[in-house]
PDB file of C-alpha atoms and ligand atoms in Angstrom:
ATOM      1  CA  MET A1280      -3.701  -7.408 -30.906  1.00 58.00           C
ATOM      2  CA  SER A1281      -5.415  -8.617 -34.054  1.00 81.00           C
ATOM      3  CA  GLU A1282      -7.816 -11.540 -34.050  1.00 93.00           C
ATOM      4  CA  PRO A1283      -6.341 -15.035 -34.538  1.00 97.00           C
ATOM      5  CA  SER A1284      -6.395 -16.132 -38.180  1.00 98.00           C
ATOM      6  CA  ILE A1285      -8.855 -18.734 -39.399  1.00 98.00           C
ATOM      7  CA  PHE A1286      -5.951 -21.224 -39.577  1.00 98.00           C
ATOM      8  CA  THR A1287      -4.933 -20.566 -35.950  1.00 98.00           C
ATOM      9  CA  ARG A1288      -8.556 -21.141 -34.958  1.00 98.00           C
ATOM     10  CA  ILE A1289      -8.622 -24.424 -36.905  1.00 98.00           C
ATOM     11  CA  LEU A1290      -5.373 -25.536 -35.226  1.00 98.00           C
ATOM     12  CA  GLY A1291      -6.872 -24.666 -31.832  1.00 97.00           C
ATOM     13  CA  GLY A1292     -10.000 -26.714 -32.574  1.00 96.00           C
ATOM     14  CA  GLU A1293     -12.282 -23.655 -32.570  1.00 97.00           C
ATOM     15  CA  ILE A1294     -13.284 -24.210 -36.216  1.00 96.00           C
ATOM     16  CA  PRO A1295     -13.816 -27.792 -37.338  1.00 94.00           C
ATOM     17  CA  SER A1296     -11.388 -29.142 -39.938  1.00 94.00           C
ATOM     18  CA  GLU A1297      -9.342 -32.318 -40.018  1.00 95.00           C
ATOM     19  CA  ILE A1298      -5.605 -31.832 -39.508  1.00 97.00           C
ATOM     20  CA  ILE A1299      -4.393 -34.353 -42.085  1.00 98.00           C
ATOM     21  CA  ALA A1300      -0.666 -34.103 -41.264  1.00 98.00           C
ATOM     22  CA  GLU A1301       1.715 -32.158 -39.095  1.00 98.00           C
ATOM     23  CA  THR A1302       5.361 -31.762 -38.210  1.00 98.00           C
ATOM     24  CA  GLU A1303       6.851 -29.880 -35.278  1.00 98.00           C
ATOM     25  CA  ASN A1304       6.117 -26.457 -36.770  1.00 98.00           C
ATOM     26  CA  VAL A1305       3.664 -26.880 -39.664  1.00 98.00           C
ATOM     27  CA  PHE A1306       0.305 -28.558 -40.256  1.00 98.00           C
ATOM     28  CA  ALA A1307      -1.928 -29.388 -43.220  1.00 98.00           C
ATOM     29  CA  ILE A1308      -5.662 -29.324 -43.943  1.00 98.00           C
ATOM     30  CA  ARG A1309      -7.845 -29.832 -47.025  1.00 98.00           C
ATOM     31  CA  ASP A1310      -8.899 -26.604 -48.724  1.00 98.00           C
ATOM     32  CA  ILE A1311     -12.620 -26.046 -48.186  1.00 97.00           C
ATOM     33  CA  ALA A1312     -13.048 -24.924 -51.841  1.00 97.00           C
ATOM     34  CA  PRO A1313     -10.789 -27.261 -53.839  1.00 96.00           C
ATOM     35  CA  LYS A1314      -9.444 -26.030 -57.200  1.00 94.00           C
ATOM     36  CA  ALA A1315      -7.775 -29.351 -58.121  1.00 95.00           C
ATOM     37  CA  PRO A1316      -8.379 -33.062 -57.401  1.00 96.00           C
ATOM     38  CA  VAL A1317      -5.921 -32.707 -54.519  1.00 97.00           C
ATOM     39  CA  HIS A1318      -5.910 -29.240 -52.931  1.00 97.00           C
ATOM     40  CA  LEU A1319      -4.254 -29.038 -49.532  1.00 98.00           C
ATOM     41  CA  LEU A1320      -3.005 -26.126 -47.442  1.00 98.00           C
ATOM     42  CA  VAL A1321       0.288 -26.352 -45.548  1.00 98.00           C
ATOM     43  CA  ILE A1322       0.549 -23.771 -42.792  1.00 98.00           C
ATOM     44  CA  PRO A1323       3.049 -22.787 -40.089  1.00 98.00           C
ATOM     45  CA  LYS A1324       1.573 -23.351 -36.628  1.00 98.00           C
ATOM     46  CA  ARG A1325       2.515 -19.788 -35.610  1.00 98.00           C
ATOM     47  CA  GLU A1326       1.017 -16.899 -37.582  1.00 98.00           C
ATOM     48  CA  GLU A1327       3.814 -14.333 -37.236  1.00 97.00           C
ATOM     49  CA  TYR A1328       4.571 -14.340 -41.001  1.00 98.00           C
ATOM     50  CA  ARG A1329       1.899 -12.839 -43.215  1.00 98.00           C
ATOM     51  CA  ASN A1330       3.240 -14.121 -46.531  1.00 98.00           C
ATOM     52  CA  VAL A1331       5.992 -16.210 -48.093  1.00 98.00           C
ATOM     53  CA  VAL A1332       8.334 -13.238 -48.576  1.00 98.00           C
ATOM     54  CA  GLU A1333       8.279 -12.518 -44.829  1.00 98.00           C
ATOM     55  CA  LEU A1334       8.644 -16.244 -44.074  1.00 98.00           C
ATOM     56  CA  ALA A1335      11.643 -16.709 -46.388  1.00 98.00           C
ATOM     57  CA  ALA A1336      13.393 -13.677 -44.897  1.00 98.00           C
ATOM     58  CA  GLY A1337      12.500 -14.451 -41.278  1.00 98.00           C
ATOM     59  CA  ASP A1338      12.812 -18.234 -41.039  1.00 98.00           C
ATOM     60  CA  PRO A1339      14.116 -20.102 -44.098  1.00 98.00           C
ATOM     61  CA  ASP A1340      14.262 -23.367 -42.128  1.00 98.00           C
ATOM     62  CA  LEU A1341      10.539 -23.107 -41.447  1.00 98.00           C
ATOM     63  CA  LEU A1342       9.916 -22.515 -45.167  1.00 98.00           C
ATOM     64  CA  ALA A1343      11.966 -25.644 -45.934  1.00 98.00           C
ATOM     65  CA  GLU A1344       9.957 -27.627 -43.368  1.00 98.00           C
ATOM     66  CA  LEU A1345       6.725 -26.436 -45.000  1.00 98.00           C
ATOM     67  CA  ILE A1346       7.932 -27.450 -48.476  1.00 98.00           C
ATOM     68  CA  GLY A1347       9.058 -30.835 -47.129  1.00 98.00           C
ATOM     69  CA  LEU A1348       5.569 -31.558 -45.782  1.00 98.00           C
ATOM     70  CA  ALA A1349       4.010 -30.371 -49.060  1.00 98.00           C
ATOM     71  CA  SER A1350       6.185 -32.838 -50.964  1.00 98.00           C
ATOM     72  CA  SER A1351       5.344 -35.749 -48.635  1.00 98.00           C
ATOM     73  CA  LEU A1352       1.637 -35.004 -48.951  1.00 98.00           C
ATOM     74  CA  ALA A1353       1.820 -34.896 -52.756  1.00 98.00           C
ATOM     75  CA  ALA A1354       3.415 -38.358 -52.674  1.00 98.00           C
ATOM     76  CA  GLU A1355       0.768 -39.640 -50.255  1.00 98.00           C
ATOM     77  CA  HIS A1356      -2.313 -38.103 -51.931  1.00 97.00           C
ATOM     78  CA  ALA A1357      -1.208 -38.106 -55.616  1.00 97.00           C
ATOM     79  CA  ASP A1358       1.745 -39.278 -57.722  1.00 97.00           C
ATOM     80  CA  GLY A1359       4.315 -37.032 -56.058  1.00 97.00           C
ATOM     81  CA  ASP A1360       4.144 -34.185 -58.585  1.00 97.00           C
ATOM     82  CA  PHE A1361       2.608 -30.977 -57.351  1.00 97.00           C
ATOM     83  CA  ARG A1362       2.145 -27.267 -57.864  1.00 97.00           C
ATOM     84  CA  LEU A1363       2.934 -25.037 -54.886  1.00 98.00           C
ATOM     85  CA  VAL A1364       1.124 -21.668 -54.821  1.00 98.00           C
ATOM     86  CA  PHE A1365       1.654 -18.841 -52.348  1.00 98.00           C
ATOM     87  CA  ASN A1366      -0.811 -16.073 -53.117  1.00 98.00           C
ATOM     88  CA  THR A1367       0.998 -12.947 -51.941  1.00 98.00           C
ATOM     89  CA  GLY A1368      -1.054  -9.794 -51.458  1.00 98.00           C
ATOM     90  CA  PRO A1369      -4.758  -9.105 -52.011  1.00 98.00           C
ATOM     91  CA  ASN A1370      -4.311  -8.295 -55.692  1.00 97.00           C
ATOM     92  CA  ALA A1371      -2.886 -11.805 -56.159  1.00 97.00           C
ATOM     93  CA  GLY A1372      -5.867 -13.403 -54.425  1.00 96.00           C
ATOM     94  CA  GLN A1373      -4.507 -13.711 -50.889  1.00 98.00           C
ATOM     95  CA  THR A1374      -7.404 -13.658 -48.419  1.00 98.00           C
ATOM     96  CA  VAL A1375      -5.798 -15.094 -45.264  1.00 98.00           C
ATOM     97  CA  PHE A1376      -2.741 -13.185 -44.018  1.00 98.00           C
ATOM     98  CA  HIS A1377      -1.197 -16.108 -42.160  1.00 98.00           C
ATOM     99  CA  VAL A1378       1.263 -17.566 -44.657  1.00 98.00           C
ATOM    100  CA  HIS A1379       0.125 -20.831 -46.267  1.00 98.00           C
ATOM    101  CA  ALA A1380       1.032 -22.891 -49.320  1.00 98.00           C
ATOM    102  CA  HIS A1381      -1.597 -24.322 -51.628  1.00 98.00           C
ATOM    103  CA  VAL A1382      -0.537 -27.836 -52.690  1.00 98.00           C
ATOM    104  CA  LEU A1383      -2.287 -28.698 -55.957  1.00 97.00           C
ATOM    105  CA  ALA A1384      -1.918 -32.166 -57.426  1.00 97.00           C
ATOM    106  CA  GLY A1385      -3.643 -35.130 -58.985  1.00 94.00           C
ATOM    107  CA  GLY A1386      -4.413 -34.104 -62.571  1.00 86.00           C
ATOM    108  CA  LEU A1387      -3.936 -30.377 -62.929  1.00 83.00           C
ATOM    109  CA  GLU A1388      -5.647 -28.170 -65.445  1.00 74.00           C
ATOM    110  CA  GLU A1389      -3.949 -24.951 -66.576  1.00 65.00           C
ATOM    111  CA  GLU A1390      -6.732 -22.936 -64.963  1.00 58.00           C
ATOM    112  CA  SER A1391      -5.684 -24.143 -61.518  1.00 53.00           C
ATOM    113  CA  LEU A1392      -2.508 -22.050 -61.839  1.00 60.00           C
ATOM    114  CA  GLY A1393      -4.295 -19.579 -59.592  1.00 62.00           C
ATOM    115  CA  ALA A1394      -5.445 -21.217 -56.350  1.00 65.00           C
TER     116      ALA A1394
HETATM  117  P1  AMP B1500      -5.659 -17.477 -50.034  1.00 90.15           P
HETATM  118  O1  AMP B1500      -6.851 -16.937 -50.794  1.00 90.15           O
HETATM  119  O2  AMP B1500      -4.459 -17.794 -50.851  1.00 90.15           O
HETATM  120  O3  AMP B1500      -5.342 -16.588 -48.829  1.00 90.15           O
HETATM  121  O4  AMP B1500      -6.111 -18.886 -49.468  1.00 90.15           O
HETATM  122  C1  AMP B1500      -7.027 -19.059 -48.433  1.00 90.15           C
HETATM  123  C2  AMP B1500      -7.648 -20.419 -48.653  1.00 90.15           C
HETATM  124  O5  AMP B1500      -8.246 -20.847 -47.444  1.00 90.15           O
HETATM  125  C3  AMP B1500      -8.749 -20.436 -49.724  1.00 90.15           C
HETATM  126  O6  AMP B1500      -8.368 -21.315 -50.796  1.00 90.15           O
HETATM  127  C4  AMP B1500      -9.986 -20.945 -48.953  1.00 90.15           C
HETATM  128  O7  AMP B1500     -10.770 -21.810 -49.734  1.00 90.15           O
HETATM  129  C5  AMP B1500      -9.354 -21.646 -47.769  1.00 90.15           C
HETATM  130  N1  AMP B1500     -10.200 -21.713 -46.595  1.00 90.15           N
HETATM  131  C6  AMP B1500     -10.912 -20.711 -46.027  1.00 90.15           C
HETATM  132  N2  AMP B1500     -11.573 -21.156 -44.950  1.00 90.15           N
HETATM  133  C7  AMP B1500     -11.251 -22.479 -44.810  1.00 90.15           C
HETATM  134  C8  AMP B1500     -11.619 -23.506 -43.873  1.00 90.15           C
HETATM  135  N3  AMP B1500     -12.443 -23.273 -42.853  1.00 90.15           N
HETATM  136  N4  AMP B1500     -11.105 -24.742 -44.071  1.00 90.15           N
HETATM  137  C9  AMP B1500     -10.273 -24.997 -45.100  1.00 90.15           C
HETATM  138  N5  AMP B1500      -9.892 -24.077 -46.005  1.00 90.15           N
HETATM  139  C10 AMP B1500     -10.375 -22.837 -45.870  1.00 90.15           C
END
């Protein structure tokens, strides 16, 4: 058994972070190192999928639920427009292998293309 991911530990209250929104199967927090005026993370509550490719193949409804919450949050925290980033693999900057979407919004610079 591998250790629970940092996001599972946040969801369980072991690491402090405010859960700013949730649905049945996904939750959202603020990124601790924001790269845009609004930088949120939307995360499935279960960590069985390591990246978005596995998530899309294994549970497309869960991916749709995640994107739905991302869209609602962009409307709530910015003007509704947003950039959705899934870093996939270490060479693309992925550091947490519990799939999560970066929601970037609120006045984006080109350099925030990478989250
Ligand atoms: P990635 O590099 O795509 O795997 O994204 C992981 C993200 O998690 C990074 O943008 C980190 O800044 C963010 N992060 C790491 N630890 C925390 C934490 N305790 N609370 C909120 N965000 C975090």
